[in-house]
Coordinates of N, CA, C and O in Angstrom, one line a residue:
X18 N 0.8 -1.2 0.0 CA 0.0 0.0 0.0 C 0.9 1.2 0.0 O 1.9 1.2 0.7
X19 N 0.5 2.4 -0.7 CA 1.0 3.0 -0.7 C 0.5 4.2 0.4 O -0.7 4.5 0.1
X20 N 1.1 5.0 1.5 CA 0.7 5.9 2.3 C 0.9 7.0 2.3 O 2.2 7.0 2.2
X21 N 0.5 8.3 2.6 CA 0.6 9.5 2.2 C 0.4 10.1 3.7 O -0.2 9.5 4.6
X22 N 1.1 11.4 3.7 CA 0.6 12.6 5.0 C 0.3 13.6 4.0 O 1.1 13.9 3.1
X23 N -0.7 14.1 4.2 CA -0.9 15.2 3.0 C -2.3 16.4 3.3 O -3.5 16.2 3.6
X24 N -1.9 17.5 3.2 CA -2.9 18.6 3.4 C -3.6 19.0 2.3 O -2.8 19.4 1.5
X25 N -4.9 19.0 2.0 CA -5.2 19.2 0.7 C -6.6 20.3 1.3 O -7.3 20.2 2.2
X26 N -6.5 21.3 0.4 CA -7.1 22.7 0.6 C -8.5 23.0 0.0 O -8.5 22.7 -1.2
X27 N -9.8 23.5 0.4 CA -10.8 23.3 0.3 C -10.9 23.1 -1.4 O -10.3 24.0 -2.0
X28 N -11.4 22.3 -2.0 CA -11.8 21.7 -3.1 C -10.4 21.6 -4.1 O -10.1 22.0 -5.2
X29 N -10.1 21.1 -3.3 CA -8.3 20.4 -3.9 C -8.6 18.9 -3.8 O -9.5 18.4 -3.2
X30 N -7.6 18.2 -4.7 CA -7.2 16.7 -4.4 C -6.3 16.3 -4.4 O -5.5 17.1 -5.0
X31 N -5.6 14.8 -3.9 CA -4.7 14.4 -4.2 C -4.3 13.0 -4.7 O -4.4 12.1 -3.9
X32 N -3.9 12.6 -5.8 CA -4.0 11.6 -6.7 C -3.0 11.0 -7.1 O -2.0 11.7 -6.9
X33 N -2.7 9.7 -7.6 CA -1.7 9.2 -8.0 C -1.7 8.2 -8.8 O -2.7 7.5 -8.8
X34 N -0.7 8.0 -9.7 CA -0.8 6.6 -10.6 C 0.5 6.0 -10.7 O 1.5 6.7 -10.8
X35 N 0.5 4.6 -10.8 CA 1.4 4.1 -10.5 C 1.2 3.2 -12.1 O 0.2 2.7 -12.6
X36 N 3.3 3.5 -12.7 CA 4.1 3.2 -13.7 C 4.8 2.4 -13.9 O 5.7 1.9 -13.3
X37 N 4.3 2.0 -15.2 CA 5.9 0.9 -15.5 C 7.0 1.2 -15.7 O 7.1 2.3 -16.1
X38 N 8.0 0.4 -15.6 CA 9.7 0.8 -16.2 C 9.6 1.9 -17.1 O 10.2 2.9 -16.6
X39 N 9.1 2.2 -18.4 CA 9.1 3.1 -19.3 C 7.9 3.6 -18.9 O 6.9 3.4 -19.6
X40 N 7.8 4.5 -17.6 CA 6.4 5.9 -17.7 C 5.2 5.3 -17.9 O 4.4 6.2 -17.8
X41 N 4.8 4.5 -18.0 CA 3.1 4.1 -18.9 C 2.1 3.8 -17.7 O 2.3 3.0 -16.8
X42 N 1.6 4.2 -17.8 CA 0.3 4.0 -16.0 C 0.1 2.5 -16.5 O 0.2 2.2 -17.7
X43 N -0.2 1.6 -15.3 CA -0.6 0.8 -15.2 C -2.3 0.4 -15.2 O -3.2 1.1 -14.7
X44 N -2.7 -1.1 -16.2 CA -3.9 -1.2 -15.6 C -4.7 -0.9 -14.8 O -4.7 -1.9 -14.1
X45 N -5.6 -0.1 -14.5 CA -6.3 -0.4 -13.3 C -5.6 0.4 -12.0 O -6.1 0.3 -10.9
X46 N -4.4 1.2 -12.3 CA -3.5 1.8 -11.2 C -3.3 3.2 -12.3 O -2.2 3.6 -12.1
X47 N -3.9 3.9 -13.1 CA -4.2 5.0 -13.8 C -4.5 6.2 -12.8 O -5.0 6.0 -11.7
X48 N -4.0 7.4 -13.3 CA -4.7 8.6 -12.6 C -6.0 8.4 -11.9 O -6.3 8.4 -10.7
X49 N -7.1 8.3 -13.6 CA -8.3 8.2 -13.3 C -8.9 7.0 -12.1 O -9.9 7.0 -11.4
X50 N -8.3 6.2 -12.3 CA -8.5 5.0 -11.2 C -8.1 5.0 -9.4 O -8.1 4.1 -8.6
X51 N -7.9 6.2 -9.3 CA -7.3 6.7 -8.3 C -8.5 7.2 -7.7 O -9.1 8.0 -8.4
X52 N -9.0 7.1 -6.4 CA -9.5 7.6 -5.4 C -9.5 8.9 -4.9 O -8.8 8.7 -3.9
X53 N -9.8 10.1 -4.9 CA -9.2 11.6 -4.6 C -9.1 11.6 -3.1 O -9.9 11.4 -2.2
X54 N -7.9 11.9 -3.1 CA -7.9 12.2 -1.2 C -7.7 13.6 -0.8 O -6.6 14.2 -1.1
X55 N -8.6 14.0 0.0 CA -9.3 15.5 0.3 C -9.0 15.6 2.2 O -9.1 14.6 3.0
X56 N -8.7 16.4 2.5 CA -8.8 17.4 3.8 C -7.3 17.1 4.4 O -6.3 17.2 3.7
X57 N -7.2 16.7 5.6 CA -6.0 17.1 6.0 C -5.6 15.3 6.7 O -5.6 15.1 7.9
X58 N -5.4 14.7 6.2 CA -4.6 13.2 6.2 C -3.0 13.1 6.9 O -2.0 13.6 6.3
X59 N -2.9 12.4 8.4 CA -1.7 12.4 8.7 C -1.0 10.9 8.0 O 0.2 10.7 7.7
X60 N -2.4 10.0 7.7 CA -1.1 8.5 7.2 C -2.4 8.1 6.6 O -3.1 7.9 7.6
X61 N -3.2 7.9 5.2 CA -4.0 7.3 4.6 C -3.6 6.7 3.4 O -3.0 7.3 2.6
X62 N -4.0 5.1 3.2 CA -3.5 4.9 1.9 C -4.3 5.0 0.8 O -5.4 4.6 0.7
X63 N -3.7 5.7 -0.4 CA -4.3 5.4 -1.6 C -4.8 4.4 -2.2 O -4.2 3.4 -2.1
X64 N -5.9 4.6 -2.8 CA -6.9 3.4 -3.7 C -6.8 3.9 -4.9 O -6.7 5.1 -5.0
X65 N -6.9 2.8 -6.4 CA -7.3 3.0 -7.1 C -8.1 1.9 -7.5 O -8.1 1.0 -6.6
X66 N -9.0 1.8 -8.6 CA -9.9 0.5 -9.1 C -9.2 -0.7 -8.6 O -9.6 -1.5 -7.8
X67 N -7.8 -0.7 -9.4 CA -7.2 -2.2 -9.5 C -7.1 -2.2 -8.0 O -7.0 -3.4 -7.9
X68 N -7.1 -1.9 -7.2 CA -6.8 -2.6 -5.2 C -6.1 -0.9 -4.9 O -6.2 0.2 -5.4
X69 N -5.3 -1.7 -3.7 CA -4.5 -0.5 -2.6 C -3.7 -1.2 -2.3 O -3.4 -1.1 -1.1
X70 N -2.9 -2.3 -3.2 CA -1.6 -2.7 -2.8 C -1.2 -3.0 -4.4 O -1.8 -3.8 -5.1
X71 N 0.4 -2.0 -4.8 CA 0.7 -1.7 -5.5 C 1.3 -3.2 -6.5 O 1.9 -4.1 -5.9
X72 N 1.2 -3.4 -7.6 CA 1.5 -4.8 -8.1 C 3.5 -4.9 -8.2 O 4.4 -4.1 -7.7
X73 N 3.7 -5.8 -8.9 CA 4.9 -5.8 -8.5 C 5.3 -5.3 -9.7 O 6.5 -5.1 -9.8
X74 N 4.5 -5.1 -10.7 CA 5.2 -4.4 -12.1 C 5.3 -2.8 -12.2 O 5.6 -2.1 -13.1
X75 N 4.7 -2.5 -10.8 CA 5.1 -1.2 -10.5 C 6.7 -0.4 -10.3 O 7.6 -0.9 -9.6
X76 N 6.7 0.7 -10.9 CA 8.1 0.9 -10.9 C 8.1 2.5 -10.4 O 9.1 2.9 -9.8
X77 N 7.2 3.3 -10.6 CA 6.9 4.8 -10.6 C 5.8 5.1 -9.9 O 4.8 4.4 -9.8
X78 N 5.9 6.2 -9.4 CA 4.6 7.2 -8.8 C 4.7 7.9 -9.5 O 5.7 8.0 -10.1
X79 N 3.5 8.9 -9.8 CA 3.2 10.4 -10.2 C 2.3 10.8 -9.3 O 1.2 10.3 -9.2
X80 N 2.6 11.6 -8.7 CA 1.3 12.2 -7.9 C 1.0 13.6 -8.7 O 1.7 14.1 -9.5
X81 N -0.2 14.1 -8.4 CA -1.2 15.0 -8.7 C -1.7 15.4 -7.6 O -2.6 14.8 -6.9
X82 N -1.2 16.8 -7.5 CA -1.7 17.4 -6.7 C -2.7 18.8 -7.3 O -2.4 19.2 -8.5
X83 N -3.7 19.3 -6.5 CA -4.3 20.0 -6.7 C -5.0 21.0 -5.2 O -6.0 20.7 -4.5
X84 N -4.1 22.0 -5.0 CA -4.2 22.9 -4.0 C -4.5 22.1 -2.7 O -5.5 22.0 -2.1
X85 N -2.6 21.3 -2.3 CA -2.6 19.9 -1.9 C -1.2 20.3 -1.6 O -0.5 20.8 -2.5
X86 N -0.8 20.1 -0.4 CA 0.8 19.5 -0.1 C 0.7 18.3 0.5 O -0.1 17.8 1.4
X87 N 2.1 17.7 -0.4 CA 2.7 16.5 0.1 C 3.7 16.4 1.3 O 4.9 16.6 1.1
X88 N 3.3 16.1 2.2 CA 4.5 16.1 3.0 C 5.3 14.5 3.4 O 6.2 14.4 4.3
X89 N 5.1 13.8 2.8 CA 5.7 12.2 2.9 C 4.5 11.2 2.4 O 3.3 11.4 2.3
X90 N 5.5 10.2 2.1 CA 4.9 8.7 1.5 C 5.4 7.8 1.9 O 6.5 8.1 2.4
X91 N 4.9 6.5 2.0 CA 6.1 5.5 2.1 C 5.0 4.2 1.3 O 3.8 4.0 1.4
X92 N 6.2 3.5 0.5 CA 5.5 1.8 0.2 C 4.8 1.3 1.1 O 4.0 2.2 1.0
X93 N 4.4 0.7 1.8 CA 3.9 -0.5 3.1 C 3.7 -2.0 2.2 O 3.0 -2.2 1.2
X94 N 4.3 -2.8 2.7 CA 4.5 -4.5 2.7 C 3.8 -4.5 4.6 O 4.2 -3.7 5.5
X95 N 2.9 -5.5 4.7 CA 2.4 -6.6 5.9 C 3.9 -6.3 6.9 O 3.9 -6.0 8.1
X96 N 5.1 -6.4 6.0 CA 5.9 -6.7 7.4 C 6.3 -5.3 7.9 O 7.0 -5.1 8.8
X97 N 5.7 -4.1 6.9 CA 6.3 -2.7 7.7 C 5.3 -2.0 8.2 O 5.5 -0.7 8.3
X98 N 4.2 -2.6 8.4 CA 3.0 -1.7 9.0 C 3.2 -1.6 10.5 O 3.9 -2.6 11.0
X99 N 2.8 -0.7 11.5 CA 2.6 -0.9 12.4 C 1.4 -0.2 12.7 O 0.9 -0.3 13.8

């Protein structure tokens, strides 16, 4: 899963799509397949259609923001949750 801390500002969002080796959004892990995450989030993970745990042909993020700061992310694997 991927997890975000992020402030996003009255009718802002924040988005993301996850890439292959060469740039190309993934199945089902597209912009548009992305979930908008709105208000002020200290650790939430992103969703898109395809799930909320990133495939292994994943190689890139892009985030999208929109009147939104990022202030950290991290991967999450089962063994680094707490």
């Amino acid at each position: 899963a991927i997890v975000v801390n992020t402030f996003v500002k009255t009718g802002g969002a924040l988005r993301a799509e996850l890439l292959d080796g060469e740039g190309r959004p993934l199945p089902g892990f597209a912009l548009g397949d992305c979930t908008a995450v709105t208000g002020n989030q200290r650790r939430t993970g992103l969703r898109w259609n395809g799930g909320k745990i990133a495939p292994g042909t994943a190689r890139q993020i892009r985030f999208h923001l929109h009147r939104a700061f990022l202030y950290g992310y991290v991967a999450e694997t089962p063994a680094t949750r707490s």
